[in-house]
Short mmCIF file of C-alpha atoms in Angstrom, two decimals:
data_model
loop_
_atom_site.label_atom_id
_atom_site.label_comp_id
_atom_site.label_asym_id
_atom_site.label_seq_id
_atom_site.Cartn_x
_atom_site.Cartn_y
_atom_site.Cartn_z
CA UNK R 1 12.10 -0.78 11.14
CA UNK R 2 12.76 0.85 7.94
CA UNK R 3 15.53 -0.04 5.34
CA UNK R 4 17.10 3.22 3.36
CA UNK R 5 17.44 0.93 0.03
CA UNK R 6 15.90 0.22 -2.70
CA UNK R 7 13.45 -2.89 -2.36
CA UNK R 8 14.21 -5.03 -5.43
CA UNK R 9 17.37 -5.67 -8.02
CA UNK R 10 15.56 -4.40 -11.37
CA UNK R 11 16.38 -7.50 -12.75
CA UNK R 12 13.96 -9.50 -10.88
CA UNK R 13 10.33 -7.21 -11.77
CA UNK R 14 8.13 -9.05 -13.86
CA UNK R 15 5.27 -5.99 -14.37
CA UNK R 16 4.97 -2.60 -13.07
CA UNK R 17 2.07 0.10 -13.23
CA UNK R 18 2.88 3.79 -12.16
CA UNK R 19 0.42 6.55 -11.87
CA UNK R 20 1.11 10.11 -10.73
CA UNK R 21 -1.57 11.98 -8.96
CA UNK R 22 -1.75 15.54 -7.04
CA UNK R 23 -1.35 15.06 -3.54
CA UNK R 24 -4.91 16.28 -2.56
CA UNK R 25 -7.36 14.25 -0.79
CA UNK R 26 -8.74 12.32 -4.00
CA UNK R 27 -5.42 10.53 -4.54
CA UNK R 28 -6.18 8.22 -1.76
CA UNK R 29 -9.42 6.36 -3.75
CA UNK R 30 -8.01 7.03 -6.88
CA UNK R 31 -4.76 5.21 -5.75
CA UNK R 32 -7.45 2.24 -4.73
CA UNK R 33 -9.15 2.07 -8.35
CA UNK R 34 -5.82 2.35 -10.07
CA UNK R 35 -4.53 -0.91 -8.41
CA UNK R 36 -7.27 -2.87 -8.40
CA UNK R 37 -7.13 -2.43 -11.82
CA UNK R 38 -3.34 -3.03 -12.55
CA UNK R 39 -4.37 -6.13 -9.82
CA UNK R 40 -6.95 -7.47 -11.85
CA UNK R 41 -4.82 -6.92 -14.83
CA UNK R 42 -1.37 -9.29 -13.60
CA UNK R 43 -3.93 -11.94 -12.28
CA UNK R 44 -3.42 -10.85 -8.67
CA UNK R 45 -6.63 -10.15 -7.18
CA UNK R 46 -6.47 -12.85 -4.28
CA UNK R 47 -3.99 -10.03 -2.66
CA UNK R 48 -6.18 -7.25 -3.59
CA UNK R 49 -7.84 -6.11 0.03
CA UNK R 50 -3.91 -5.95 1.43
CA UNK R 51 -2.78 -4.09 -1.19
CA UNK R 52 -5.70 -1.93 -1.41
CA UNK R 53 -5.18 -1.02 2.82
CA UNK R 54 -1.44 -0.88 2.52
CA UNK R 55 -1.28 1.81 0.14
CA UNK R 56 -3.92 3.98 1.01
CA UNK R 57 -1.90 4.34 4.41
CA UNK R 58 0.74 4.77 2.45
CA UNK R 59 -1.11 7.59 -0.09
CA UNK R 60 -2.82 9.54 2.98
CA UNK R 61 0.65 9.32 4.92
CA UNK R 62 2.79 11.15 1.33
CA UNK R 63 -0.63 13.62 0.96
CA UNK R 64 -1.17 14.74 4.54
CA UNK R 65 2.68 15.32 4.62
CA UNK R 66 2.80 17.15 1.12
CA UNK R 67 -0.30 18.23 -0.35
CA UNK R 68 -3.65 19.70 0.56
CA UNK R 69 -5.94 17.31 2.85
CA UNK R 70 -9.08 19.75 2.51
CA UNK R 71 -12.04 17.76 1.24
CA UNK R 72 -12.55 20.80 -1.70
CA UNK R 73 -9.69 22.85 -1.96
CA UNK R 74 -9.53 25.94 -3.84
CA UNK R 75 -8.46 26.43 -7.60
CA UNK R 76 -5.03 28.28 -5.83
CA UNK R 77 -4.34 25.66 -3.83
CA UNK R 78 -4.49 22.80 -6.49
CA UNK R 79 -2.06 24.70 -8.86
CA UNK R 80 0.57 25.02 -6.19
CA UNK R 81 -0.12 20.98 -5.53
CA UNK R 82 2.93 19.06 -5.81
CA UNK R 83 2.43 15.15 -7.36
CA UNK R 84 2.43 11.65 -5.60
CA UNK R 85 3.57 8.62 -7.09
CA UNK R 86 2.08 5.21 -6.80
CA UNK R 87 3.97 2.48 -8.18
CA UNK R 88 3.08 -1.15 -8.42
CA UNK R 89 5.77 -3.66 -8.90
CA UNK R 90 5.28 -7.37 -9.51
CA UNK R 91 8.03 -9.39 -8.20
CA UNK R 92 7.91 -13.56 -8.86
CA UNK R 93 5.99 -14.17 -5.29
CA UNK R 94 5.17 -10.71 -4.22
CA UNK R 95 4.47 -6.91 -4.93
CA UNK R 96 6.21 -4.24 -3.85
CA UNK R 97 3.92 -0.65 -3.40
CA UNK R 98 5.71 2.43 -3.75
CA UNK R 99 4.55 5.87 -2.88
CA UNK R 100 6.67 8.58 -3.63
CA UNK R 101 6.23 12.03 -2.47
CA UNK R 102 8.25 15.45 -2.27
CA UNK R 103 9.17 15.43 1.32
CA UNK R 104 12.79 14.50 2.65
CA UNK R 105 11.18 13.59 5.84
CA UNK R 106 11.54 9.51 6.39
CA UNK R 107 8.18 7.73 7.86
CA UNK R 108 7.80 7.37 11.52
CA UNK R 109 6.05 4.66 13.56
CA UNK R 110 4.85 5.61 16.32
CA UNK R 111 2.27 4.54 19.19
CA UNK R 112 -1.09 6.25 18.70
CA UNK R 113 -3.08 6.70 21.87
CA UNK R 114 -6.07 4.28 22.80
CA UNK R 115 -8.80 6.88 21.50
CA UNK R 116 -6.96 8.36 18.55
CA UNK R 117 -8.54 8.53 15.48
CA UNK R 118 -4.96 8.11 13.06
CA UNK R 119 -1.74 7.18 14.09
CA UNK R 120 -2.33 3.24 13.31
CA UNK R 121 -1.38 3.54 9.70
CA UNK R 122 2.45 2.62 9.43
CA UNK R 123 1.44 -0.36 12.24
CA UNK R 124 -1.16 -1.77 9.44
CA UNK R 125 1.80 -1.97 6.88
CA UNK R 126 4.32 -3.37 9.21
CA UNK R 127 1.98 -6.29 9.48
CA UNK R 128 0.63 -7.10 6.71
CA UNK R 129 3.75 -6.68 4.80
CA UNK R 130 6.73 -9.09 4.56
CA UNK R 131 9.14 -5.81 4.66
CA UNK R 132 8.59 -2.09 3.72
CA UNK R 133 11.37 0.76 4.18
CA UNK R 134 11.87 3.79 2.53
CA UNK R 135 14.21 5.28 0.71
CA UNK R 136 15.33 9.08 -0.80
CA UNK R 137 14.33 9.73 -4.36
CA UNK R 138 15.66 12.71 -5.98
CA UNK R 139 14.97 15.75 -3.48
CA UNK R 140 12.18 13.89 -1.93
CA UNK R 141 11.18 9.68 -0.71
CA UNK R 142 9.76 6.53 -1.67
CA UNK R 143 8.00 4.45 1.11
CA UNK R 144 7.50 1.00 0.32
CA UNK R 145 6.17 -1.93 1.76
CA UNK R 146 6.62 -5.94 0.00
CA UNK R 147 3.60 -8.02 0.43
CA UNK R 148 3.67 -12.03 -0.68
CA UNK R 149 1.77 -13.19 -3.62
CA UNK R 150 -0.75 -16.10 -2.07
CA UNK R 151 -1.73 -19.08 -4.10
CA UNK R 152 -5.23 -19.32 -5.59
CA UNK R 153 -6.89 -21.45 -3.26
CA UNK R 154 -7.38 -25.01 -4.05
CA UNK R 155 -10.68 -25.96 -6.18
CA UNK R 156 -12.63 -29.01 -4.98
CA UNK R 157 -14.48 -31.46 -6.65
CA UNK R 158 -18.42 -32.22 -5.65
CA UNK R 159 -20.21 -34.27 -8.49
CA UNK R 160 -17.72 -33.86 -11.06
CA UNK R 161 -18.05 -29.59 -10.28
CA UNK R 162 -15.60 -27.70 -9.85
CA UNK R 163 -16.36 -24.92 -7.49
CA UNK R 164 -14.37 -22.15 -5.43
CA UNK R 165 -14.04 -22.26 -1.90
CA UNK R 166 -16.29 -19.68 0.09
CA UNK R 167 -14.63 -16.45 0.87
CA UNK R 168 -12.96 -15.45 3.81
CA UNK R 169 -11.99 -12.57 5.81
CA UNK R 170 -8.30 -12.00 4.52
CA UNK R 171 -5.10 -11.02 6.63
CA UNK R 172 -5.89 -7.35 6.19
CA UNK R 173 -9.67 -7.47 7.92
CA UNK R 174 -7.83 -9.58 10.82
CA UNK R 175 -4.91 -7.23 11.62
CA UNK R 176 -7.32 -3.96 11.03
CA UNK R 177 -9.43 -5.37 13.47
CA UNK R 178 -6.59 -6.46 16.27
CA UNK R 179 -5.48 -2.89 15.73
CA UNK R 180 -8.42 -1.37 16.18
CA UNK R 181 -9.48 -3.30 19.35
CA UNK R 182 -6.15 -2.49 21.25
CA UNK R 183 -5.33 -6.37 20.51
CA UNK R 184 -1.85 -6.46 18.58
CA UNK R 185 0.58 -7.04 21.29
CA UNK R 186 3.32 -6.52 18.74
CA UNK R 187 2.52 -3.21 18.69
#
């Protein structure tokens, strides 16, 4: 379910990072390197693979609707290209992703079939995020979606080291994969 508000009071973001890109193909990995930047910038990498997945849904869902999806499109087509914005805010225990785009036309989740290759996109953010909504922006929309901040993991102690905990597969490689498998229930 989608909310038609706003996602935060401004009074409440800490940082924010904004980056507008033409809504061609490329915006989608350069969305990815412009986060994990801004990511690695506020100290938030431990969230970094969710908010990585979340928003390239997100970018492909405001470029496939707006822009060009060819994989090289002509000079002509780039100059009539209309922009994408990706916006990154930092809350006190969460994010909030924005991706706003030119078209009126509010997101829409709906069931992909067993063998389709798209479709599962909205159903990603939905579950890895704690809300997401959309809302209208000038003659156009923002989608959203709020995911939690986690806690570093804890540090133990062997011999007087301390050393990290090993790595593991984070909330996003667990819900991709349910998805992907036909596993999700919720869905």
């Amino acid at each position: 379910m989608t909310r038609q508000e706003v996602p935060y009071q401004p009074e409440h973001v800490r940082f924010v990072d904004q980056l507008s890109l033409t809504a061609a193909q490329s915006a989608v990995s350069t969305s990815r390197h412009f986060l994990r930047f801004a990511l690695s910038k506020w100290h938030a990498a431990l969230i970094e693979d969710d908010v990585l997945l979340v928003a390239s849904e997100l970018v492909t869902n405001a470029v496939t609707i707006t822009g060009v999806v060819a994989e090289k499109p002509t000079w002509g087509e780039l100059e009539r290209l209309d922009l994408v914005h990706v916006r990154l805010v930092g809350l006190r225990d969460s994010v909030v992703i924005e991706v706003w785009d030119v078209s009126s036309e509010p997101p829409v989740l709906r069931r992909a079939e067993d063998d389709a290759e798209d479709g599962r996109g909205l159903f990603l953010v939905r579950q890895l995020a704690r809300r997401w909504g959309s809302f209208r922006a000038g003659s156009g929309k923002a989608v959203w979606a709020e995911l939690g901040v986690r806690p570093p993991l804890p540090r133990r102690q062997e011999s007087g080291l301390s050393t990290a905990r090993p790595a593991v597969a984070g909330p996003a490689a667990v819900v991709l994969g349910r998805v992907l498998a036909g596993l999700d229930t919720a869905l």
